[in-house]
Amino acid sequence: MNAHTPPPSSARVSDEELHALIDEQLPLHAREALVLRLQQQPDAAARLESWRAQRRLLRDLHADVLDEPVPAAMHDALLRAHRQGATHDRWWRWGGLAASVLMAFALGWGLRGMGSPADGSLQREQAEAAFVRQAGVAHAVFTPEQRHPVEVGAGEQAHLAQWLSKRLGKPLKPPVLSAQGYELLGGRLLPGADGARAQFMYQHADGHRLTLYVGALDTGKNSGETAFRFTDEGPVPGFYWVDQGFGYALSGALPRDALAALATAVYRQL
């Protein structure tokens, strides 16, 4: 079978083919053949829709600035990388979800510092709002995953805590929520505007999932503590607070009082 011969209809649809379909990189005949194969492979079709949804969520994170010019600092960094041998093919070879992740979080990083509000309380509110928004998007992206919801599973909890503690520069230990009916699935490392972020994921016996998002949070001169605050403006409701320069956001599709009780349990352990 040469490069121009389409795979047989019974062949398993690969992740590379799904990414190419999402990124519209397939010629018409190959796209039509792949769509027909997906009709016979519901698991691959479900995977495709999940990735499309993830891409939409990640792009929505900063949808209001996607059409704005690339910040000068980011443009200069890309040019420097290009001169050092990082060709456009290497930058965009990731495609699909990876490119969306890069764009969403790069924009979040690049916009950090644009404008310097004289009012410290406004700066603090903006930093907290961005943190909570990123926590909600991360929750919406990863909780639907069935095969890879976390990078490191609960079976390696000691390694997970040590790894994330080192990357965030703060001792971390996943709270225990078994008394509330939730078991730790594991966690992962994510990028954020002020450095690394940790996400811990929990699952109830009924399949419902919670995430705890943690990271350093620069809220300006008035950085201190923020009491529990509820938000339902993002993709999922959550409670968040700031303590000693670190932000915490507990997200889950639960009633406000139930989330408040869980957030209190988390806070007591942290």
Protein backbone atom coordinates (compact mmCIF):
# COMPACT_ATOMS: atom_id res chain seq x y z
CA MET A 1 0.00 0.00 0.00
CA ASN A 2 1.64 3.28 -1.12
CA ALA A 3 1.16 6.78 0.25
CA HIS A 4 -1.71 7.46 -2.18
CA THR A 5 -3.70 4.34 -1.32
CA PRO A 6 -6.30 4.95 1.42
CA PRO A 7 -6.35 2.47 4.32
CA PRO A 8 -8.99 -0.28 4.10
CA SER A 9 -12.33 0.63 5.65
CA SER A 10 -11.76 -1.90 8.44
CA ALA A 11 -8.42 -0.37 9.48
CA ARG A 12 -8.41 1.31 12.89
CA VAL A 13 -8.57 5.09 12.64
CA SER A 14 -5.32 6.46 14.07
CA ASP A 15 -4.86 9.55 16.24
CA GLU A 16 -2.78 11.11 13.45
CA GLU A 17 -5.71 10.76 11.05
CA LEU A 18 -8.07 12.36 13.56
CA HIS A 19 -5.73 15.31 14.06
CA ALA A 20 -5.40 15.74 10.30
CA LEU A 21 -9.19 15.75 9.98
CA ILE A 22 -9.62 18.32 12.76
CA ASP A 23 -6.94 20.55 11.22
CA GLU A 24 -8.46 20.22 7.72
CA GLN A 25 -5.19 18.86 6.34
CA LEU A 26 -6.73 16.03 4.31
CA PRO A 27 -7.64 16.20 0.62
CA LEU A 28 -11.33 15.82 -0.17
CA HIS A 29 -11.21 12.13 -1.17
CA ALA A 30 -9.24 11.17 1.94
CA ARG A 31 -11.58 13.18 4.17
CA GLU A 32 -14.66 11.48 2.72
CA ALA A 33 -13.08 8.04 3.11
CA LEU A 34 -12.16 8.77 6.74
CA VAL A 35 -15.69 9.96 7.55
CA LEU A 36 -17.04 6.67 6.20
CA ARG A 37 -14.61 4.70 8.36
CA LEU A 38 -15.60 6.71 11.42
CA GLN A 39 -19.21 5.64 10.91
CA GLN A 40 -18.06 2.07 11.55
CA GLN A 41 -15.85 2.97 14.53
CA PRO A 42 -17.91 4.72 17.24
CA ASP A 43 -14.98 4.83 19.68
CA ALA A 44 -12.86 6.80 17.21
CA ALA A 45 -15.81 9.06 16.37
CA ALA A 46 -16.31 9.79 20.07
CA ARG A 47 -12.62 10.57 20.42
CA LEU A 48 -12.85 12.98 17.50
CA GLU A 49 -15.78 14.87 19.04
CA SER A 50 -14.04 15.02 22.41
CA TRP A 51 -10.93 16.59 20.87
CA ARG A 52 -13.02 19.05 18.89
CA ALA A 53 -14.76 20.10 22.10
CA GLN A 54 -11.42 20.47 23.88
CA ARG A 55 -10.11 22.64 21.07
CA ARG A 56 -13.16 24.89 21.23
CA LEU A 57 -12.80 25.29 24.99
CA LEU A 58 -9.13 26.13 24.76
CA ARG A 59 -9.70 28.69 22.00
CA ASP A 60 -12.56 30.22 24.00
CA LEU A 61 -10.15 30.87 26.87
CA HIS A 62 -8.94 34.01 25.11
CA ALA A 63 -11.40 34.31 22.25
CA ASP A 64 -11.57 38.06 22.66
CA VAL A 65 -7.91 38.53 21.71
CA LEU A 66 -7.34 35.83 19.08
CA ASP A 67 -7.74 38.37 16.29
CA GLU A 68 -5.44 40.94 17.85
CA PRO A 69 -1.83 41.34 16.62
CA VAL A 70 0.76 39.06 18.18
CA PRO A 71 2.47 40.94 21.06
CA ALA A 72 5.89 42.29 20.07
CA ALA A 73 7.73 40.30 22.75
CA MET A 74 6.19 37.02 21.57
CA HIS A 75 6.86 37.88 17.94
CA ASP A 76 10.53 38.57 18.73
CA ALA A 77 10.81 35.28 20.65
CA LEU A 78 9.42 33.34 17.69
CA LEU A 79 11.88 35.04 15.34
CA ARG A 80 14.79 34.20 17.63
CA ALA A 81 13.71 30.57 17.80
CA HIS A 82 13.38 30.48 14.03
CA ARG A 83 16.90 31.82 13.57
CA GLN A 84 18.17 29.10 15.90
CA GLY A 85 16.77 26.41 13.64
CA ALA A 86 13.19 25.99 14.82
CA THR A 87 11.45 26.02 11.45
CA HIS A 88 7.77 26.77 10.92
CA ASP A 89 7.21 23.08 10.33
CA ARG A 90 8.52 22.28 13.80
CA TRP A 91 6.37 24.97 15.39
CA TRP A 92 3.13 23.91 13.73
CA ARG A 93 3.74 20.18 13.35
CA TRP A 94 1.91 19.68 16.64
CA GLY A 95 -1.39 20.76 15.04
CA GLY A 96 -4.87 20.31 16.51
CA LEU A 97 -5.13 20.21 20.26
CA ALA A 98 -1.43 20.84 20.96
CA ALA A 99 -1.44 24.02 18.88
CA SER A 100 -4.62 25.19 20.63
CA VAL A 101 -3.02 24.57 24.04
CA LEU A 102 0.06 26.52 22.99
CA MET A 103 -2.02 29.42 21.67
CA ALA A 104 -4.35 29.61 24.66
CA PHE A 105 -1.66 29.58 27.31
CA ALA A 106 0.84 31.62 25.30
CA LEU A 107 -1.79 34.35 24.97
CA GLY A 108 -2.48 34.11 28.67
CA TRP A 109 1.24 34.56 29.35
CA GLY A 110 1.69 37.31 26.78
CA LEU A 111 -1.21 39.38 28.06
CA ARG A 112 0.21 39.27 31.55
CA GLY A 113 1.60 42.71 32.19
CA MET A 114 -0.24 44.49 29.36
CA GLY A 115 -1.48 47.56 31.11
CA SER A 116 -0.59 48.53 34.67
CA PRO A 117 -3.72 49.57 36.57
CA ALA A 118 -2.97 52.08 39.27
CA ASP A 119 -5.57 50.52 41.48
CA GLY A 120 -4.00 47.51 43.22
CA SER A 121 -7.40 46.00 43.97
CA LEU A 122 -8.23 45.99 40.26
CA GLN A 123 -4.97 44.22 39.47
CA ARG A 124 -5.76 41.65 42.11
CA GLU A 125 -9.27 41.07 40.76
CA GLN A 126 -7.94 40.65 37.23
CA ALA A 127 -5.30 38.15 38.33
CA GLU A 128 -7.82 36.12 40.31
CA ALA A 129 -10.36 36.19 37.48
CA ALA A 130 -7.76 34.89 35.01
CA PHE A 131 -6.71 32.16 37.45
CA VAL A 132 -10.28 30.99 38.00
CA ARG A 133 -11.03 31.06 34.27
CA GLN A 134 -7.99 28.87 33.54
CA ALA A 135 -9.02 26.48 36.31
CA GLY A 136 -12.50 26.13 34.81
CA VAL A 137 -11.18 25.54 31.29
CA ALA A 138 -8.68 22.95 32.54
CA HIS A 139 -11.53 21.18 34.34
CA ALA A 140 -13.73 21.19 31.24
CA VAL A 141 -10.90 19.92 29.03
CA PHE A 142 -9.64 17.01 31.12
CA THR A 143 -12.58 15.66 33.16
CA PRO A 144 -14.33 14.11 30.11
CA GLU A 145 -11.23 12.02 29.34
CA GLN A 146 -11.71 8.32 30.02
CA ARG A 147 -8.30 6.89 29.08
CA HIS A 148 -6.01 9.78 30.04
CA PRO A 149 -7.72 12.05 32.57
CA VAL A 150 -4.44 12.50 34.51
CA GLU A 151 -0.70 12.34 33.84
CA VAL A 152 0.20 10.50 37.04
CA GLY A 153 -2.33 8.20 38.67
CA ALA A 154 -3.23 7.87 42.34
CA GLY A 155 -1.22 4.64 42.47
CA GLU A 156 1.90 6.82 42.34
CA GLN A 157 0.70 9.42 44.81
CA ALA A 158 4.09 9.90 46.49
CA HIS A 159 5.76 10.55 43.13
CA LEU A 160 2.89 12.83 42.08
CA ALA A 161 3.19 14.98 45.21
CA GLN A 162 6.99 15.17 44.98
CA TRP A 163 6.93 16.06 41.27
CA LEU A 164 4.29 18.78 41.52
CA SER A 165 5.79 20.19 44.73
CA LYS A 166 9.14 20.59 42.99
CA ARG A 167 7.66 22.23 39.91
CA LEU A 168 5.47 24.66 41.89
CA GLY A 169 8.10 25.39 44.55
CA LYS A 170 5.70 24.56 47.37
CA PRO A 171 5.07 21.35 49.35
CA LEU A 172 1.86 19.83 48.03
CA LYS A 173 -0.14 16.85 49.18
CA PRO A 174 -3.44 15.92 47.52
CA PRO A 175 -6.29 16.39 50.01
CA VAL A 176 -8.18 13.26 51.02
CA LEU A 177 -11.89 13.49 50.21
CA SER A 178 -12.94 9.89 50.75
CA ALA A 179 -15.20 10.96 53.64
CA GLN A 180 -17.07 13.10 51.11
CA GLY A 181 -17.32 10.20 48.65
CA TYR A 182 -14.48 11.23 46.29
CA GLU A 183 -11.36 9.24 45.49
CA LEU A 184 -8.19 10.69 43.99
CA LEU A 185 -7.65 9.76 40.33
CA GLY A 186 -4.28 11.52 40.08
CA GLY A 187 -2.97 14.79 38.77
CA ARG A 188 -1.12 16.66 36.08
CA LEU A 189 1.15 19.64 35.46
CA LEU A 190 -0.18 22.62 33.49
CA PRO A 191 1.19 26.03 32.42
CA GLY A 192 -0.17 29.24 33.89
CA ALA A 193 0.34 32.99 33.72
CA ASP A 194 2.56 33.02 36.84
CA GLY A 195 4.34 29.71 36.30
CA ALA A 196 3.45 26.05 36.73
CA ARG A 197 0.00 24.88 37.80
CA ALA A 198 -1.05 21.60 39.40
CA GLN A 199 -4.39 19.93 38.81
CA PHE A 200 -5.64 17.15 41.07
CA MET A 201 -8.67 15.19 39.92
CA TYR A 202 -11.18 13.31 42.07
CA GLN A 203 -14.04 11.00 41.13
CA HIS A 204 -17.24 10.08 42.96
CA ALA A 205 -18.69 6.58 42.84
CA ASP A 206 -21.37 7.89 40.47
CA GLY A 207 -18.68 9.01 38.02
CA HIS A 208 -18.86 12.74 38.83
CA ARG A 209 -15.47 14.45 38.88
CA LEU A 210 -13.92 17.36 40.76
CA THR A 211 -10.64 19.18 40.12
CA LEU A 212 -8.41 21.19 42.41
CA TYR A 213 -6.26 23.72 40.56
CA VAL A 214 -3.23 25.14 42.41
CA GLY A 215 -0.52 27.65 41.56
CA ALA A 216 1.41 30.75 42.56
CA LEU A 217 -0.70 33.86 42.03
CA ASP A 218 0.80 37.31 41.70
CA THR A 219 -1.98 39.67 42.77
CA GLY A 220 0.22 42.76 43.16
CA LYS A 221 1.11 44.76 46.23
CA ASN A 222 -2.06 43.81 48.05
CA SER A 223 -1.37 40.07 47.79
CA GLY A 224 -2.47 38.36 50.95
CA GLU A 225 -5.49 36.21 51.55
CA THR A 226 -8.78 35.96 49.73
CA ALA A 227 -11.74 34.40 51.50
CA PHE A 228 -13.79 31.73 49.75
CA ARG A 229 -15.46 33.13 46.67
CA PHE A 230 -17.98 31.38 44.47
CA THR A 231 -18.02 31.76 40.71
CA ASP A 232 -20.29 30.38 38.03
CA GLU A 233 -19.10 32.56 35.16
CA GLY A 234 -16.84 29.95 33.55
CA PRO A 235 -17.53 26.55 32.00
CA VAL A 236 -18.12 25.02 35.44
CA PRO A 237 -18.97 26.40 38.92
CA GLY A 238 -16.23 26.62 41.49
CA PHE A 239 -14.93 28.05 44.76
CA TYR A 240 -11.54 29.75 44.91
CA TRP A 241 -9.32 31.39 47.47
CA VAL A 242 -5.79 32.81 47.82
CA ASP A 243 -3.50 31.98 50.72
CA GLN A 244 0.13 33.09 51.15
CA GLY A 245 0.67 33.88 47.49
CA PHE A 246 -0.93 30.71 46.13
CA GLY A 247 -4.31 30.36 44.48
CA TYR A 248 -6.64 27.38 44.84
CA ALA A 249 -9.75 26.66 42.77
CA LEU A 250 -12.08 23.73 43.32
CA SER A 251 -14.30 23.13 40.29
CA GLY A 252 -17.22 20.79 39.70
CA ALA A 253 -20.76 20.67 38.37
CA LEU A 254 -22.36 20.69 41.82
CA PRO A 255 -24.74 22.94 43.76
CA ARG A 256 -23.12 25.85 45.53
CA ASP A 257 -23.57 24.48 49.05
CA ALA A 258 -22.09 21.11 48.12
CA LEU A 259 -19.06 22.77 46.55
CA ALA A 260 -18.66 25.01 49.59
CA ALA A 261 -18.53 22.00 51.91
CA LEU A 262 -15.91 20.31 49.72
CA ALA A 263 -13.85 23.50 49.47
CA THR A 264 -13.89 23.80 53.25
CA ALA A 265 -12.64 20.21 53.58
CA VAL A 266 -9.83 20.93 51.11
CA TYR A 267 -8.85 24.16 52.84
CA ARG A 268 -8.58 22.50 56.25
CA GLN A 269 -6.17 19.91 54.88
CA LEU A 270 -4.02 22.38 52.95
